[in-house]
Coordinates of C-alpha atoms in Angstrom, one line a residue:
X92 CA -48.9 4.9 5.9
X93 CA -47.4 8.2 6.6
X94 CA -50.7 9.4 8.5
X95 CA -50.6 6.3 10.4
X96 CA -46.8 7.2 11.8
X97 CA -47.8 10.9 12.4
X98 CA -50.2 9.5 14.6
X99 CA -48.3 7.0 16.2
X100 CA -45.6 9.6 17.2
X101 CA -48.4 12.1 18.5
X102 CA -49.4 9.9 21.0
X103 CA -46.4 8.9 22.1
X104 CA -45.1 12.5 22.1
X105 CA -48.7 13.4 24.1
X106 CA -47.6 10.9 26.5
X107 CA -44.1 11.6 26.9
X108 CA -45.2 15.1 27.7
X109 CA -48.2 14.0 30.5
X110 CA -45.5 12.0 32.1
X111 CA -43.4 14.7 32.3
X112 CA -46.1 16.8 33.9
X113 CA -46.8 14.3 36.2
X114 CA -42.8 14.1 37.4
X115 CA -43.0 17.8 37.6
X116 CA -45.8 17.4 40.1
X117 CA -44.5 14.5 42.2
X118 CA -41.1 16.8 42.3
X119 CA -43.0 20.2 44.0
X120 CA -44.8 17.6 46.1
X121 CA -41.4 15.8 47.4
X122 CA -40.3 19.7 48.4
X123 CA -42.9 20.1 50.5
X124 CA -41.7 16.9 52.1
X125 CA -40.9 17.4 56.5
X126 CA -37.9 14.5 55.3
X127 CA -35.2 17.3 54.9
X128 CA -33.5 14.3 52.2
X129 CA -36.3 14.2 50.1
X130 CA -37.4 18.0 50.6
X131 CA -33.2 18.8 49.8
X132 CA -33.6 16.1 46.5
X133 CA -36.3 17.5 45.2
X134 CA -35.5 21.4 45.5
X135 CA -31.8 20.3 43.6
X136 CA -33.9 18.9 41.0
X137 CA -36.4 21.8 40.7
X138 CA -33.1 24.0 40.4
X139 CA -31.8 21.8 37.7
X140 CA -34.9 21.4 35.6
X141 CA -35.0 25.5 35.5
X142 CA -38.6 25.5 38.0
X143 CA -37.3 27.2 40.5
X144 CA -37.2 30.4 38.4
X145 CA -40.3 29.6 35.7
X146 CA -43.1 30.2 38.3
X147 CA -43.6 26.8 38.6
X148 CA -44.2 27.2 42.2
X149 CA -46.0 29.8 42.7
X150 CA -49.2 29.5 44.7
X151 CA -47.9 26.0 45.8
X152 CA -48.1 24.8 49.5
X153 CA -44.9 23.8 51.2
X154 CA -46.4 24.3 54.6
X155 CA -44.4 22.0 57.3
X156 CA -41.5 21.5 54.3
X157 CA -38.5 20.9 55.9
X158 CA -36.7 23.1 53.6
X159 CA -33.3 23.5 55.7
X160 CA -30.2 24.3 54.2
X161 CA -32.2 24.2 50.5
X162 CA -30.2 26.8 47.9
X163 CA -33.6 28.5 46.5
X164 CA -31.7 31.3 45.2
X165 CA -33.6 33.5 42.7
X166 CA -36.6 31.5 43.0
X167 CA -40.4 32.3 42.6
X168 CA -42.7 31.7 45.6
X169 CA -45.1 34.2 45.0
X170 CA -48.0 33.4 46.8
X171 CA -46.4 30.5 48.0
X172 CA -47.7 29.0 51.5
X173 CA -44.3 28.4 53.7
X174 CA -46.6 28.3 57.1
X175 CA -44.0 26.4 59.6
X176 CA -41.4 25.6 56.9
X177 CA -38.1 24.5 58.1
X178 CA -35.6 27.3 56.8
X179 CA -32.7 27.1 58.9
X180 CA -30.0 27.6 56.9
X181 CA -31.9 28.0 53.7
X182 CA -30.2 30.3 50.8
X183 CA -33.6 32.6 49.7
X184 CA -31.2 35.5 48.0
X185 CA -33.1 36.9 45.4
X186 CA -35.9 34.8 46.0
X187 CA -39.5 36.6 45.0
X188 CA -41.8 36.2 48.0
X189 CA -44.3 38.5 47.0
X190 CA -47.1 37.8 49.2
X191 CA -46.1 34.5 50.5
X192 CA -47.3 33.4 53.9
X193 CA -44.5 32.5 56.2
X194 CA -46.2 32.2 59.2
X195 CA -44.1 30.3 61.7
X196 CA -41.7 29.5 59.4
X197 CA -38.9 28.6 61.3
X198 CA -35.3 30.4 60.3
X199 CA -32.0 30.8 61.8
X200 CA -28.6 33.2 61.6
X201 CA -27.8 31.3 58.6
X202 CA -30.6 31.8 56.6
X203 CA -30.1 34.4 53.2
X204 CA -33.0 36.3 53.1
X205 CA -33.8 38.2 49.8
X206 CA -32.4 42.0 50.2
X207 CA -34.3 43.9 51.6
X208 CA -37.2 41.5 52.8
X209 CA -38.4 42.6 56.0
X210 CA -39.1 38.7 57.2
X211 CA -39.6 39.7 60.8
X212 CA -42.9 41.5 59.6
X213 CA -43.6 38.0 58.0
X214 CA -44.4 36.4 61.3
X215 CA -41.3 33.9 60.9
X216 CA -40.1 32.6 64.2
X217 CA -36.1 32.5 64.8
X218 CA -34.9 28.7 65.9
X219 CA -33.0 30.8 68.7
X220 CA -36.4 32.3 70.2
X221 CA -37.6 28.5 70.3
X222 CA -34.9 27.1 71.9
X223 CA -35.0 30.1 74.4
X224 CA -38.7 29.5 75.3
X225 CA -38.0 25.8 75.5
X226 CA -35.2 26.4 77.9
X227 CA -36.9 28.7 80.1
X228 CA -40.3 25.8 79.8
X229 CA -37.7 23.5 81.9
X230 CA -36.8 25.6 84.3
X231 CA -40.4 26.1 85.1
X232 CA -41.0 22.5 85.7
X233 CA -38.3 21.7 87.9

C-alpha cells in the first residue's frame, strides 16, 4: 500500500513539475509578445518568479518584443536576440547583455542602459532618429 502512494505522489509531483515548465515557457514566449500589455505582464511575472536573474533567458529570442517601459533590471540576456525590440523607456540597469544582438532595437532618452554598455556600438536605433527621418520623408513628398 505504501509503494502504491509513493507512486501515486511521483506522478503527480512529475506532473506538477512539467506544467510548471510548460508555464515557464508560455511566460518567455508572451515577453517576446509586439502587445506591449502582454510583453509588460509577462516580464512582471518573469521578475516575480526570480527568471529574470536565473539565466532563464538566455539565448532566447525576443526579436520584435515590444518591451517598452519593461523594468528588466539585473537581468540575464546573454545571447539573447532583441533584433527590433521595442525599448523605449525600458529599465536594462545591470542587465548582462553579453553578446546579445540588438540590432535595430528601438530605444529612447528614457531608456536605463546597463553602466557602461556602449549600446550605440550595438546597432540600436534611437526613436528620435526615426521620427527625424520620417519627418524629413514628408517633406520630400510634398
Amino acid at each position: 500500500m505504501i509503494g502504491i502512494g509513493i507512486g501515486v505522489w511521483g506522478v503527480d509531483e512529475l506532473n506538477r513539475w512539467r506544467s510548471g515548465k510548460e508555464y515557464k515557457r508560455e511566460i518567455i514566449r508572451q515577453m517576446a509578445s509586439r502587445s506591449n500589455d502582454f510583453a509588460l505582464d509577462a516580464a512582471r511575472i518573469a521578475k516575480d518568479e526570480g527568471w529574470l536573474r536565473d539565466g532563464s533567458l538566455m539565448a532566447k529570442s525576443f526579436s520584435g518584443a515590444n518591451l517598452s517601459g519593461a523594468n528588466l533590471w539585473g537581468a540575464n540576456l546573454e545571447f539573447a536576440n532583441l533584433t527590433k525590440a521595442n525599448l523605449e523607456s525600458t529599465d536594462l540597469t545591470g542587465v548582462s547583455l553579453f553578446r546579445a544582438t540588438l540590432t535595430q532595437a528601438v530605444f529612447d532618452d528614457n531608456t536605463r542602459w546597463p553602466e557602461g554598455f556602449d549600446y550605440r556600438s550595438k546597432g540600436v536605433i534611437s526613436i528620435h532618429d526615426i521620427n527625424q527621418e520620417l519627418y524629413k520623408n514628408e517633406e520630400e513628398w510634398e
